[in-house]
JSON list of C-alpha atoms in Angstrom, two decimals:
[
{"chain": "A", "resi": 20, "resn": "MET", "atom": "CA", "xyz": [64.00, 1.70, 60.64]},
{"chain": "A", "resi": 21, "resn": "ASN", "atom": "CA", "xyz": [64.61, -0.16, 63.53]},
{"chain": "A", "resi": 22, "resn": "THR", "atom": "CA", "xyz": [63.59, -4.28, 63.39]},
{"chain": "A", "resi": 23, "resn": "PHE", "atom": "CA", "xyz": [61.98, -5.64, 66.84]},
{"chain": "A", "resi": 24, "resn": "ASN", "atom": "CA", "xyz": [60.57, -9.02, 67.92]},
{"chain": "A", "resi": 25, "resn": "PHE", "atom": "CA", "xyz": [59.17, -10.22, 71.17]},
{"chain": "A", "resi": 26, "resn": "GLU", "atom": "CA", "xyz": [62.26, -12.31, 71.97]},
{"chain": "A", "resi": 27, "resn": "ASP", "atom": "CA", "xyz": [64.70, -9.16, 72.13]},
{"chain": "A", "resi": 28, "resn": "ALA", "atom": "CA", "xyz": [62.22, -6.80, 73.28]},
{"chain": "A", "resi": 29, "resn": "ILE", "atom": "CA", "xyz": [62.90, -6.93, 77.04]},
{"chain": "A", "resi": 30, "resn": "ALA", "atom": "CA", "xyz": [65.51, -4.56, 77.56]},
{"chain": "A", "resi": 31, "resn": "ASP", "atom": "CA", "xyz": [67.47, -4.02, 81.08]},
{"chain": "A", "resi": 32, "resn": "THR", "atom": "CA", "xyz": [65.16, -1.10, 81.93]},
{"chain": "A", "resi": 33, "resn": "ILE", "atom": "CA", "xyz": [61.59, -0.47, 80.98]},
{"chain": "A", "resi": 34, "resn": "HIS", "atom": "CA", "xyz": [60.20, 3.18, 81.59]},
{"chain": "A", "resi": 35, "resn": "VAL", "atom": "CA", "xyz": [56.35, 4.12, 81.31]},
{"chain": "A", "resi": 36, "resn": "ASP", "atom": "CA", "xyz": [56.16, 8.03, 80.90]},
{"chain": "A", "resi": 37, "resn": "THR", "atom": "CA", "xyz": [53.13, 9.35, 82.08]},
{"chain": "A", "resi": 38, "resn": "THR", "atom": "CA", "xyz": [53.80, 12.98, 82.04]},
{"chain": "A", "resi": 39, "resn": "GLY", "atom": "CA", "xyz": [51.39, 13.72, 78.81]},
{"chain": "A", "resi": 40, "resn": "GLU", "atom": "CA", "xyz": [48.47, 13.39, 77.57]},
{"chain": "A", "resi": 41, "resn": "ASP", "atom": "CA", "xyz": [49.55, 9.71, 76.07]},
{"chain": "A", "resi": 42, "resn": "THR", "atom": "CA", "xyz": [51.49, 6.98, 77.80]},
{"chain": "A", "resi": 43, "resn": "LYS", "atom": "CA", "xyz": [54.87, 6.01, 76.39]},
{"chain": "A", "resi": 44, "resn": "ILE", "atom": "CA", "xyz": [56.64, 2.92, 77.37]},
{"chain": "A", "resi": 45, "resn": "ARG", "atom": "CA", "xyz": [60.48, 3.07, 76.33]},
{"chain": "A", "resi": 46, "resn": "PHE", "atom": "CA", "xyz": [63.45, 0.58, 76.28]},
{"chain": "A", "resi": 47, "resn": "ASP", "atom": "CA", "xyz": [66.56, 0.28, 74.43]},
{"chain": "A", "resi": 48, "resn": "GLY", "atom": "CA", "xyz": [65.95, 3.42, 72.85]},
{"chain": "A", "resi": 49, "resn": "GLN", "atom": "CA", "xyz": [62.67, 2.24, 71.48]},
{"chain": "A", "resi": 50, "resn": "THR", "atom": "CA", "xyz": [59.39, 4.17, 72.29]},
{"chain": "A", "resi": 51, "resn": "LEU", "atom": "CA", "xyz": [55.66, 2.47, 72.11]},
{"chain": "A", "resi": 52, "resn": "GLY", "atom": "CA", "xyz": [52.63, 4.79, 72.71]},
{"chain": "A", "resi": 53, "resn": "PHE", "atom": "CA", "xyz": [49.54, 4.77, 73.47]},
{"chain": "A", "resi": 54, "resn": "VAL", "atom": "CA", "xyz": [47.32, 7.95, 72.37]},
{"chain": "A", "resi": 55, "resn": "PRO", "atom": "CA", "xyz": [44.25, 8.71, 73.30]},
{"chain": "A", "resi": 56, "resn": "SER", "atom": "CA", "xyz": [41.57, 9.55, 70.35]},
{"chain": "A", "resi": 57, "resn": "SER", "atom": "CA", "xyz": [41.24, 13.38, 69.98]},
{"chain": "A", "resi": 58, "resn": "ASN", "atom": "CA", "xyz": [37.36, 13.08, 68.88]},
{"chain": "A", "resi": 59, "resn": "GLY", "atom": "CA", "xyz": [35.99, 10.31, 70.88]},
{"chain": "A", "resi": 60, "resn": "PRO", "atom": "CA", "xyz": [37.09, 7.30, 73.03]},
{"chain": "A", "resi": 61, "resn": "GLY", "atom": "CA", "xyz": [39.57, 5.19, 71.69]},
{"chain": "A", "resi": 62, "resn": "TYR", "atom": "CA", "xyz": [43.17, 5.32, 71.52]},
{"chain": "A", "resi": 63, "resn": "SER", "atom": "CA", "xyz": [46.15, 4.37, 69.00]},
{"chain": "A", "resi": 64, "resn": "ILE", "atom": "CA", "xyz": [49.23, 1.93, 69.49]},
{"chain": "A", "resi": 65, "resn": "THR", "atom": "CA", "xyz": [52.20, 3.47, 68.08]},
{"chain": "A", "resi": 66, "resn": "ASN", "atom": "CA", "xyz": [56.01, 2.85, 67.58]},
{"chain": "A", "resi": 67, "resn": "ASP", "atom": "CA", "xyz": [59.03, 4.38, 66.23]},
{"chain": "A", "resi": 68, "resn": "TRP", "atom": "CA", "xyz": [60.79, 1.31, 64.84]},
{"chain": "A", "resi": 69, "resn": "ASN", "atom": "CA", "xyz": [57.91, 1.01, 61.70]},
{"chain": "A", "resi": 70, "resn": "ASN", "atom": "CA", "xyz": [55.55, 2.69, 60.09]},
{"chain": "A", "resi": 71, "resn": "ARG", "atom": "CA", "xyz": [52.65, 1.40, 61.35]},
{"chain": "A", "resi": 72, "resn": "HIS", "atom": "CA", "xyz": [49.97, 2.11, 63.90]},
{"chain": "A", "resi": 73, "resn": "PHE", "atom": "CA", "xyz": [46.74, 0.56, 65.19]},
{"chain": "A", "resi": 74, "resn": "THR", "atom": "CA", "xyz": [43.49, 2.48, 65.84]},
{"chain": "A", "resi": 75, "resn": "ILE", "atom": "CA", "xyz": [40.33, 1.45, 68.18]},
{"chain": "A", "resi": 76, "resn": "GLY", "atom": "CA", "xyz": [37.79, 3.93, 68.73]},
{"chain": "A", "resi": 77, "resn": "PHE", "atom": "CA", "xyz": [34.41, 3.05, 70.86]},
{"chain": "A", "resi": 78, "resn": "ASP", "atom": "CA", "xyz": [31.19, 4.73, 70.40]},
{"chain": "A", "resi": 79, "resn": "GLU", "atom": "CA", "xyz": [27.47, 3.66, 71.76]},
{"chain": "A", "resi": 80, "resn": "ASN", "atom": "CA", "xyz": [26.80, 0.65, 68.70]},
{"chain": "A", "resi": 81, "resn": "SER", "atom": "CA", "xyz": [30.20, -0.19, 67.56]},
{"chain": "A", "resi": 82, "resn": "VAL", "atom": "CA", "xyz": [33.90, -0.38, 67.62]},
{"chain": "A", "resi": 83, "resn": "LEU", "atom": "CA", "xyz": [35.82, 0.83, 64.81]},
{"chain": "A", "resi": 84, "resn": "TYR", "atom": "CA", "xyz": [39.20, -0.15, 63.98]},
{"chain": "A", "resi": 85, "resn": "HIS", "atom": "CA", "xyz": [41.98, 0.11, 61.24]},
{"chain": "A", "resi": 86, "resn": "LEU", "atom": "CA", "xyz": [45.58, -0.93, 61.07]},
{"chain": "A", "resi": 87, "resn": "THR", "atom": "CA", "xyz": [47.69, 1.85, 58.98]},
{"chain": "A", "resi": 88, "resn": "ARG", "atom": "CA", "xyz": [50.97, 0.73, 56.92]},
{"chain": "A", "resi": 89, "resn": "GLU", "atom": "CA", "xyz": [52.12, 3.97, 55.75]},
{"chain": "A", "resi": 90, "resn": "ASP", "atom": "CA", "xyz": [54.92, 2.05, 54.48]},
{"chain": "A", "resi": 91, "resn": "ASP", "atom": "CA", "xyz": [52.62, 0.29, 51.88]},
{"chain": "A", "resi": 92, "resn": "ASP", "atom": "CA", "xyz": [50.60, 4.02, 51.35]},
{"chain": "A", "resi": 93, "resn": "ASP", "atom": "CA", "xyz": [47.73, 1.87, 52.62]},
{"chain": "A", "resi": 94, "resn": "ARG", "atom": "CA", "xyz": [45.76, 3.53, 55.14]},
{"chain": "A", "resi": 95, "resn": "ARG", "atom": "CA", "xyz": [42.57, 1.20, 54.61]},
{"chain": "A", "resi": 96, "resn": "SER", "atom": "CA", "xyz": [44.79, -2.11, 55.75]},
{"chain": "A", "resi": 97, "resn": "GLY", "atom": "CA", "xyz": [42.85, -3.89, 58.26]},
{"chain": "A", "resi": 98, "resn": "LYS", "atom": "CA", "xyz": [40.13, -1.53, 58.44]},
{"chain": "A", "resi": 99, "resn": "GLY", "atom": "CA", "xyz": [36.56, -2.81, 60.51]},
{"chain": "A", "resi": 100, "resn": "ASP", "atom": "CA", "xyz": [33.42, -2.07, 61.82]},
{"chain": "A", "resi": 101, "resn": "MET", "atom": "CA", "xyz": [31.96, -4.46, 64.51]},
{"chain": "A", "resi": 102, "resn": "LYS", "atom": "CA", "xyz": [28.67, -4.35, 66.98]},
{"chain": "A", "resi": 103, "resn": "ARG", "atom": "CA", "xyz": [29.96, -4.13, 70.68]},
{"chain": "A", "resi": 104, "resn": "ASP", "atom": "CA", "xyz": [28.62, -7.74, 71.32]},
{"chain": "A", "resi": 105, "resn": "GLU", "atom": "CA", "xyz": [31.13, -8.67, 68.43]},
{"chain": "A", "resi": 106, "resn": "PHE", "atom": "CA", "xyz": [33.75, -7.13, 69.92]},
{"chain": "A", "resi": 107, "resn": "VAL", "atom": "CA", "xyz": [33.51, -9.02, 73.07]},
{"chain": "A", "resi": 108, "resn": "ALA", "atom": "CA", "xyz": [32.84, -12.38, 71.46]},
{"chain": "A", "resi": 109, "resn": "GLU", "atom": "CA", "xyz": [36.17, -11.74, 69.45]},
{"chain": "A", "resi": 110, "resn": "LEU", "atom": "CA", "xyz": [37.92, -11.03, 72.64]},
{"chain": "A", "resi": 111, "resn": "TYR", "atom": "CA", "xyz": [36.55, -13.64, 74.32]},
{"chain": "A", "resi": 112, "resn": "GLY", "atom": "CA", "xyz": [37.53, -16.24, 71.52]},
{"chain": "A", "resi": 113, "resn": "TYR", "atom": "CA", "xyz": [40.98, -15.20, 71.65]},
{"chain": "A", "resi": 114, "resn": "VAL", "atom": "CA", "xyz": [41.16, -15.87, 75.37]},
{"chain": "A", "resi": 115, "resn": "ARG", "atom": "CA", "xyz": [39.21, -19.15, 75.43]},
{"chain": "A", "resi": 116, "resn": "PHE", "atom": "CA", "xyz": [42.02, -20.02, 72.52]},
{"chain": "A", "resi": 117, "resn": "LEU", "atom": "CA", "xyz": [44.70, -19.80, 75.33]},
{"chain": "A", "resi": 118, "resn": "ALA", "atom": "CA", "xyz": [43.19, -21.08, 77.90]},
{"chain": "A", "resi": 119, "resn": "HIS", "atom": "CA", "xyz": [40.44, -23.95, 76.59]},
{"chain": "A", "resi": 120, "resn": "PRO", "atom": "CA", "xyz": [36.81, -24.09, 78.68]},
{"chain": "A", "resi": 121, "resn": "ILE", "atom": "CA", "xyz": [36.35, -26.95, 81.14]},
{"chain": "A", "resi": 122, "resn": "HIS", "atom": "CA", "xyz": [33.62, -27.64, 83.13]},
{"chain": "A", "resi": 123, "resn": "GLU", "atom": "CA", "xyz": [34.05, -26.46, 86.80]},
{"chain": "A", "resi": 124, "resn": "ASP", "atom": "CA", "xyz": [32.96, -29.98, 87.90]},
{"chain": "A", "resi": 125, "resn": "TYR", "atom": "CA", "xyz": [36.09, -31.52, 86.63]},
{"chain": "A", "resi": 126, "resn": "VAL", "atom": "CA", "xyz": [38.40, -28.53, 88.30]},
{"chain": "A", "resi": 127, "resn": "ASP", "atom": "CA", "xyz": [39.49, -30.06, 91.86]},
{"chain": "A", "resi": 128, "resn": "LEU", "atom": "CA", "xyz": [40.22, -26.88, 93.46]},
{"chain": "A", "resi": 129, "resn": "GLU", "atom": "CA", "xyz": [39.05, -25.86, 97.12]},
{"chain": "A", "resi": 130, "resn": "LEU", "atom": "CA", "xyz": [41.21, -22.49, 97.08]},
{"chain": "A", "resi": 131, "resn": "VAL", "atom": "CA", "xyz": [42.01, -19.81, 94.53]},
{"chain": "A", "resi": 132, "resn": "GLY", "atom": "CA", "xyz": [43.41, -16.51, 95.02]},
{"chain": "A", "resi": 133, "resn": "SER", "atom": "CA", "xyz": [42.47, -13.16, 93.78]},
{"chain": "A", "resi": 134, "resn": "PHE", "atom": "CA", "xyz": [45.37, -10.48, 92.62]},
{"chain": "A", "resi": 135, "resn": "ASN", "atom": "CA", "xyz": [46.16, -7.87, 95.61]},
{"chain": "A", "resi": 136, "resn": "VAL", "atom": "CA", "xyz": [47.33, -5.33, 93.30]},
{"chain": "A", "resi": 137, "resn": "GLU", "atom": "CA", "xyz": [48.22, -2.50, 96.21]},
{"chain": "A", "resi": 138, "resn": "ALA", "atom": "CA", "xyz": [50.11, -5.58, 98.00]},
{"chain": "A", "resi": 139, "resn": "ALA", "atom": "CA", "xyz": [52.38, -6.73, 94.59]},
{"chain": "A", "resi": 140, "resn": "ARG", "atom": "CA", "xyz": [53.06, -3.05, 94.26]},
{"chain": "A", "resi": 141, "resn": "GLU", "atom": "CA", "xyz": [54.63, -2.27, 97.50]},
{"chain": "A", "resi": 142, "resn": "TYR", "atom": "CA", "xyz": [56.67, -5.51, 97.42]},
{"chain": "A", "resi": 143, "resn": "LEU", "atom": "CA", "xyz": [58.18, -4.74, 93.97]},
{"chain": "A", "resi": 144, "resn": "LYS", "atom": "CA", "xyz": [58.80, -1.30, 95.07]},
{"chain": "A", "resi": 145, "resn": "GLU", "atom": "CA", "xyz": [60.50, -2.61, 98.19]},
{"chain": "A", "resi": 146, "resn": "LYS", "atom": "CA", "xyz": [62.51, -4.90, 96.33]},
{"chain": "A", "resi": 147, "resn": "GLY", "atom": "CA", "xyz": [63.93, -2.43, 93.65]},
{"chain": "A", "resi": 148, "resn": "VAL", "atom": "CA", "xyz": [61.87, -3.75, 90.85]},
{"chain": "A", "resi": 149, "resn": "ILE", "atom": "CA", "xyz": [59.71, -0.95, 90.24]},
{"chain": "A", "resi": 150, "resn": "GLU", "atom": "CA", "xyz": [60.18, 3.00, 91.31]},
{"chain": "A", "resi": 151, "resn": "TYR", "atom": "CA", "xyz": [57.75, 5.63, 91.01]},
{"chain": "A", "resi": 152, "resn": "THR", "atom": "CA", "xyz": [59.39, 8.85, 89.69]},
{"chain": "A", "resi": 153, "resn": "ASP", "atom": "CA", "xyz": [57.38, 12.51, 88.81]},
{"chain": "A", "resi": 154, "resn": "THR", "atom": "CA", "xyz": [57.74, 11.12, 85.13]},
{"chain": "A", "resi": 155, "resn": "GLY", "atom": "CA", "xyz": [55.97, 7.96, 85.47]},
{"chain": "A", "resi": 156, "resn": "LEU", "atom": "CA", "xyz": [57.41, 4.02, 86.53]},
{"chain": "A", "resi": 157, "resn": "THR", "atom": "CA", "xyz": [60.60, 2.55, 85.69]},
{"chain": "A", "resi": 158, "resn": "VAL", "atom": "CA", "xyz": [60.91, -1.20, 86.04]},
{"chain": "A", "resi": 159, "resn": "ASP", "atom": "CA", "xyz": [64.29, -2.61, 86.54]},
{"chain": "A", "resi": 160, "resn": "ASN", "atom": "CA", "xyz": [64.29, -6.01, 84.66]},
{"chain": "A", "resi": 161, "resn": "SER", "atom": "CA", "xyz": [67.79, -6.95, 86.10]},
{"chain": "A", "resi": 162, "resn": "GLN", "atom": "CA", "xyz": [66.51, -6.54, 89.66]},
{"chain": "A", "resi": 163, "resn": "LYS", "atom": "CA", "xyz": [63.50, -8.45, 88.59]},
{"chain": "A", "resi": 164, "resn": "ASP", "atom": "CA", "xyz": [65.59, -11.37, 86.96]},
{"chain": "A", "resi": 165, "resn": "ASP", "atom": "CA", "xyz": [67.54, -11.45, 90.60]},
{"chain": "A", "resi": 166, "resn": "LEU", "atom": "CA", "xyz": [64.26, -11.99, 92.28]},
{"chain": "A", "resi": 167, "resn": "ALA", "atom": "CA", "xyz": [63.03, -14.69, 90.21]},
{"chain": "A", "resi": 168, "resn": "GLU", "atom": "CA", "xyz": [66.32, -16.42, 90.86]},
{"chain": "A", "resi": 169, "resn": "GLU", "atom": "CA", "xyz": [65.95, -15.90, 94.51]},
{"chain": "A", "resi": 170, "resn": "LEU", "atom": "CA", "xyz": [62.29, -17.02, 94.79]},
{"chain": "A", "resi": 171, "resn": "ARG", "atom": "CA", "xyz": [63.13, -19.99, 92.50]},
{"chain": "A", "resi": 172, "resn": "ASN", "atom": "CA", "xyz": [66.18, -21.15, 95.26]},
{"chain": "A", "resi": 173, "resn": "ASN", "atom": "CA", "xyz": [64.03, -20.31, 98.09]},
{"chain": "A", "resi": 174, "resn": "PRO", "atom": "CA", "xyz": [60.33, -22.00, 97.79]},
{"chain": "A", "resi": 175, "resn": "SER", "atom": "CA", "xyz": [59.36, -20.53, 101.08]},
{"chain": "A", "resi": 176, "resn": "ASP", "atom": "CA", "xyz": [60.13, -17.33, 100.23]},
{"chain": "A", "resi": 177, "resn": "SER", "atom": "CA", "xyz": [57.92, -17.64, 97.42]},
{"chain": "A", "resi": 178, "resn": "GLY", "atom": "CA", "xyz": [54.95, -19.35, 99.12]},
{"chain": "A", "resi": 179, "resn": "GLU", "atom": "CA", "xyz": [54.98, -16.30, 101.63]},
{"chain": "A", "resi": 180, "resn": "LEU", "atom": "CA", "xyz": [55.14, -14.20, 98.60]},
{"chain": "A", "resi": 181, "resn": "LEU", "atom": "CA", "xyz": [52.03, -15.65, 96.98]},
{"chain": "A", "resi": 182, "resn": "SER", "atom": "CA", "xyz": [50.42, -15.32, 100.27]},
{"chain": "A", "resi": 183, "resn": "LYS", "atom": "CA", "xyz": [51.02, -11.57, 100.58]},
{"chain": "A", "resi": 184, "resn": "MET", "atom": "CA", "xyz": [49.86, -10.85, 97.15]},
{"chain": "A", "resi": 185, "resn": "LEU", "atom": "CA", "xyz": [46.69, -13.23, 96.60]},
{"chain": "A", "resi": 186, "resn": "ASP", "atom": "CA", "xyz": [43.82, -12.75, 98.64]},
{"chain": "A", "resi": 187, "resn": "PRO", "atom": "CA", "xyz": [42.20, -16.23, 99.36]},
{"chain": "A", "resi": 188, "resn": "VAL", "atom": "CA", "xyz": [38.94, -17.13, 97.43]},
{"chain": "A", "resi": 189, "resn": "PRO", "atom": "CA", "xyz": [36.62, -20.66, 97.80]},
{"chain": "A", "resi": 190, "resn": "PHE", "atom": "CA", "xyz": [36.45, -22.21, 94.31]},
{"chain": "A", "resi": 191, "resn": "ASP", "atom": "CA", "xyz": [32.54, -22.79, 94.95]},
{"chain": "A", "resi": 192, "resn": "GLU", "atom": "CA", "xyz": [32.62, -18.93, 95.43]},
{"chain": "A", "resi": 193, "resn": "ILE", "atom": "CA", "xyz": [34.33, -17.57, 92.47]},
{"chain": "A", "resi": 194, "resn": "ARG", "atom": "CA", "xyz": [31.01, -16.32, 90.47]},
{"chain": "A", "resi": 195, "resn": "GLU", "atom": "CA", "xyz": [29.98, -14.23, 93.25]},
{"chain": "A", "resi": 196, "resn": "SER", "atom": "CA", "xyz": [33.56, -12.92, 93.98]},
{"chain": "A", "resi": 197, "resn": "GLY", "atom": "CA", "xyz": [33.16, -10.05, 91.42]},
{"chain": "A", "resi": 198, "resn": "GLU", "atom": "CA", "xyz": [36.71, -11.01, 89.80]},
{"chain": "A", "resi": 199, "resn": "ILE", "atom": "CA", "xyz": [36.81, -12.94, 86.33]},
{"chain": "A", "resi": 200, "resn": "ILE", "atom": "CA", "xyz": [40.78, -14.21, 86.42]},
{"chain": "A", "resi": 201, "resn": "PHE", "atom": "CA", "xyz": [42.36, -16.25, 89.63]},
{"chain": "A", "resi": 202, "resn": "VAL", "atom": "CA", "xyz": [45.57, -17.71, 90.69]},
{"chain": "A", "resi": 203, "resn": "TYR", "atom": "CA", "xyz": [46.47, -20.84, 91.68]},
{"chain": "A", "resi": 204, "resn": "PRO", "atom": "CA", "xyz": [50.36, -21.55, 92.81]},
{"chain": "A", "resi": 205, "resn": "SER", "atom": "CA", "xyz": [51.45, -24.87, 93.39]},
{"chain": "A", "resi": 206, "resn": "TYR", "atom": "CA", "xyz": [55.16, -26.28, 94.02]},
{"chain": "A", "resi": 207, "resn": "ASP", "atom": "CA", "xyz": [56.32, -25.77, 90.53]},
{"chain": "A", "resi": 208, "resn": "ARG", "atom": "CA", "xyz": [53.94, -23.69, 88.57]},
{"chain": "A", "resi": 209, "resn": "VAL", "atom": "CA", "xyz": [51.59, -20.79, 88.78]},
{"chain": "A", "resi": 210, "resn": "ASP", "atom": "CA", "xyz": [48.16, -21.52, 86.86]},
{"chain": "A", "resi": 211, "resn": "LEU", "atom": "CA", "xyz": [45.70, -18.50, 85.98]},
{"chain": "A", "resi": 212, "resn": "ILE", "atom": "CA", "xyz": [42.06, -19.60, 85.89]},
{"chain": "A", "resi": 213, "resn": "PHE", "atom": "CA", "xyz": [39.62, -17.52, 83.66]},
{"chain": "A", "resi": 214, "resn": "LEU", "atom": "CA", "xyz": [36.22, -17.41, 84.44]},
{"chain": "A", "resi": 215, "resn": "TYR", "atom": "CA", "xyz": [33.95, -18.07, 81.27]},
{"chain": "A", "resi": 216, "resn": "PRO", "atom": "CA", "xyz": [29.78, -18.32, 80.93]},
{"chain": "A", "resi": 217, "resn": "ASN", "atom": "CA", "xyz": [27.75, -21.52, 81.33]},
{"chain": "A", "resi": 218, "resn": "GLU", "atom": "CA", "xyz": [29.97, -23.05, 84.60]},
{"chain": "A", "resi": 219, "resn": "HIS", "atom": "CA", "xyz": [33.09, -23.18, 82.83]},
{"chain": "A", "resi": 220, "resn": "VAL", "atom": "CA", "xyz": [36.40, -21.71, 83.10]},
{"chain": "A", "resi": 221, "resn": "GLY", "atom": "CA", "xyz": [39.73, -21.82, 81.45]},
{"chain": "A", "resi": 222, "resn": "VAL", "atom": "CA", "xyz": [43.26, -23.02, 83.07]},
{"chain": "A", "resi": 223, "resn": "VAL", "atom": "CA", "xyz": [46.59, -22.11, 81.42]},
{"chain": "A", "resi": 224, "resn": "GLU", "atom": "CA", "xyz": [50.13, -22.22, 83.38]},
{"chain": "A", "resi": 225, "resn": "ALA", "atom": "CA", "xyz": [51.10, -18.47, 83.45]},
{"chain": "A", "resi": 226, "resn": "GLY", "atom": "CA", "xyz": [54.56, -18.89, 81.57]},
{"chain": "A", "resi": 227, "resn": "GLU", "atom": "CA", "xyz": [53.08, -20.83, 78.93]},
{"chain": "A", "resi": 228, "resn": "LEU", "atom": "CA", "xyz": [50.43, -18.06, 78.32]},
{"chain": "A", "resi": 229, "resn": "SER", "atom": "CA", "xyz": [52.82, -15.52, 77.80]},
{"chain": "A", "resi": 230, "resn": "ASN", "atom": "CA", "xyz": [54.70, -17.69, 75.45]},
{"chain": "A", "resi": 231, "resn": "ARG", "atom": "CA", "xyz": [51.44, -18.10, 73.66]},
{"chain": "A", "resi": 232, "resn": "LEU", "atom": "CA", "xyz": [49.92, -14.77, 73.65]},
{"chain": "A", "resi": 233, "resn": "ALA", "atom": "CA", "xyz": [51.38, -13.54, 70.40]},
{"chain": "A", "resi": 234, "resn": "GLU", "atom": "CA", "xyz": [50.10, -17.08, 68.80]},
{"chain": "A", "resi": 235, "resn": "GLY", "atom": "CA", "xyz": [46.70, -16.55, 69.84]},
{"chain": "A", "resi": 236, "resn": "GLY", "atom": "CA", "xyz": [43.65, -16.97, 67.66]},
{"chain": "A", "resi": 237, "resn": "GLY", "atom": "CA", "xyz": [40.33, -16.31, 66.84]},
{"chain": "A", "resi": 238, "resn": "SER", "atom": "CA", "xyz": [40.93, -12.67, 67.18]},
{"chain": "A", "resi": 239, "resn": "GLN", "atom": "CA", "xyz": [41.50, -10.47, 64.22]},
{"chain": "A", "resi": 240, "resn": "ILE", "atom": "CA", "xyz": [41.88, -7.33, 66.10]},
{"chain": "A", "resi": 241, "resn": "MET", "atom": "CA", "xyz": [44.47, -8.47, 68.40]},
{"chain": "A", "resi": 242, "resn": "ASP", "atom": "CA", "xyz": [46.14, -10.42, 64.97]},
{"chain": "A", "resi": 243, "resn": "HIS", "atom": "CA", "xyz": [46.21, -6.30, 63.72]},
{"chain": "A", "resi": 244, "resn": "VAL", "atom": "CA", "xyz": [47.60, -5.31, 67.04]},
{"chain": "A", "resi": 245, "resn": "PHE", "atom": "CA", "xyz": [50.51, -7.68, 66.99]},
{"chain": "A", "resi": 246, "resn": "ARG", "atom": "CA", "xyz": [51.25, -7.32, 63.11]},
{"chain": "A", "resi": 247, "resn": "SER", "atom": "CA", "xyz": [51.07, -2.98, 64.07]},
{"chain": "A", "resi": 248, "resn": "ILE", "atom": "CA", "xyz": [54.24, -3.77, 66.07]},
{"chain": "A", "resi": 249, "resn": "THR", "atom": "CA", "xyz": [56.30, -6.46, 64.88]},
{"chain": "A", "resi": 250, "resn": "SER", "atom": "CA", "xyz": [58.77, -6.27, 61.76]},
{"chain": "A", "resi": 251, "resn": "ASP", "atom": "CA", "xyz": [56.81, -9.01, 59.75]}
]
């Protein structure tokens, strides 16, 4: 059995295989699969480096989930059933743990950006970071690292890139925009802004968010997901 951890997970090339009904992410000879459920809305997260998988399904009234650990011969590990509003509240709590809520009145911003996915895709294709083929999407992390270094050394290029990828939204209009996540770039960092209820938002630096994802609290489901794909 292979070992896996988040620090060593980034390979030179990552390929997202979309040729079948399921989606497979391949890197360094390892595969992480997202398999649709055969008996209703939902999916399983499976991998080939341990004997675990996480399954989640949805029906009209509830969310069903369980973490299967065949290595312990315990198919009931992490089993649960929660109402839809409980599920939403749990994931909301997970995001709030990573981006602590503050009142909008304390956020001194005039403009933020909403992410333009199409513009970002075209830019990354042009730079050779991503490539679409008949079998799916390939991400070249060496090209990505070269691009990141280039942008760090040329702040003007970084600003031009962000202007292409972000559509400006006045901060006092974010609740009418239809988006829930916004971006605020500055000279030395990029902040993400999450829209919360009751005139609150969460603000977190993008790098900090990615570093803290596996440590986020407040969600039993997310804990099961991470335990299913790690070696701990």
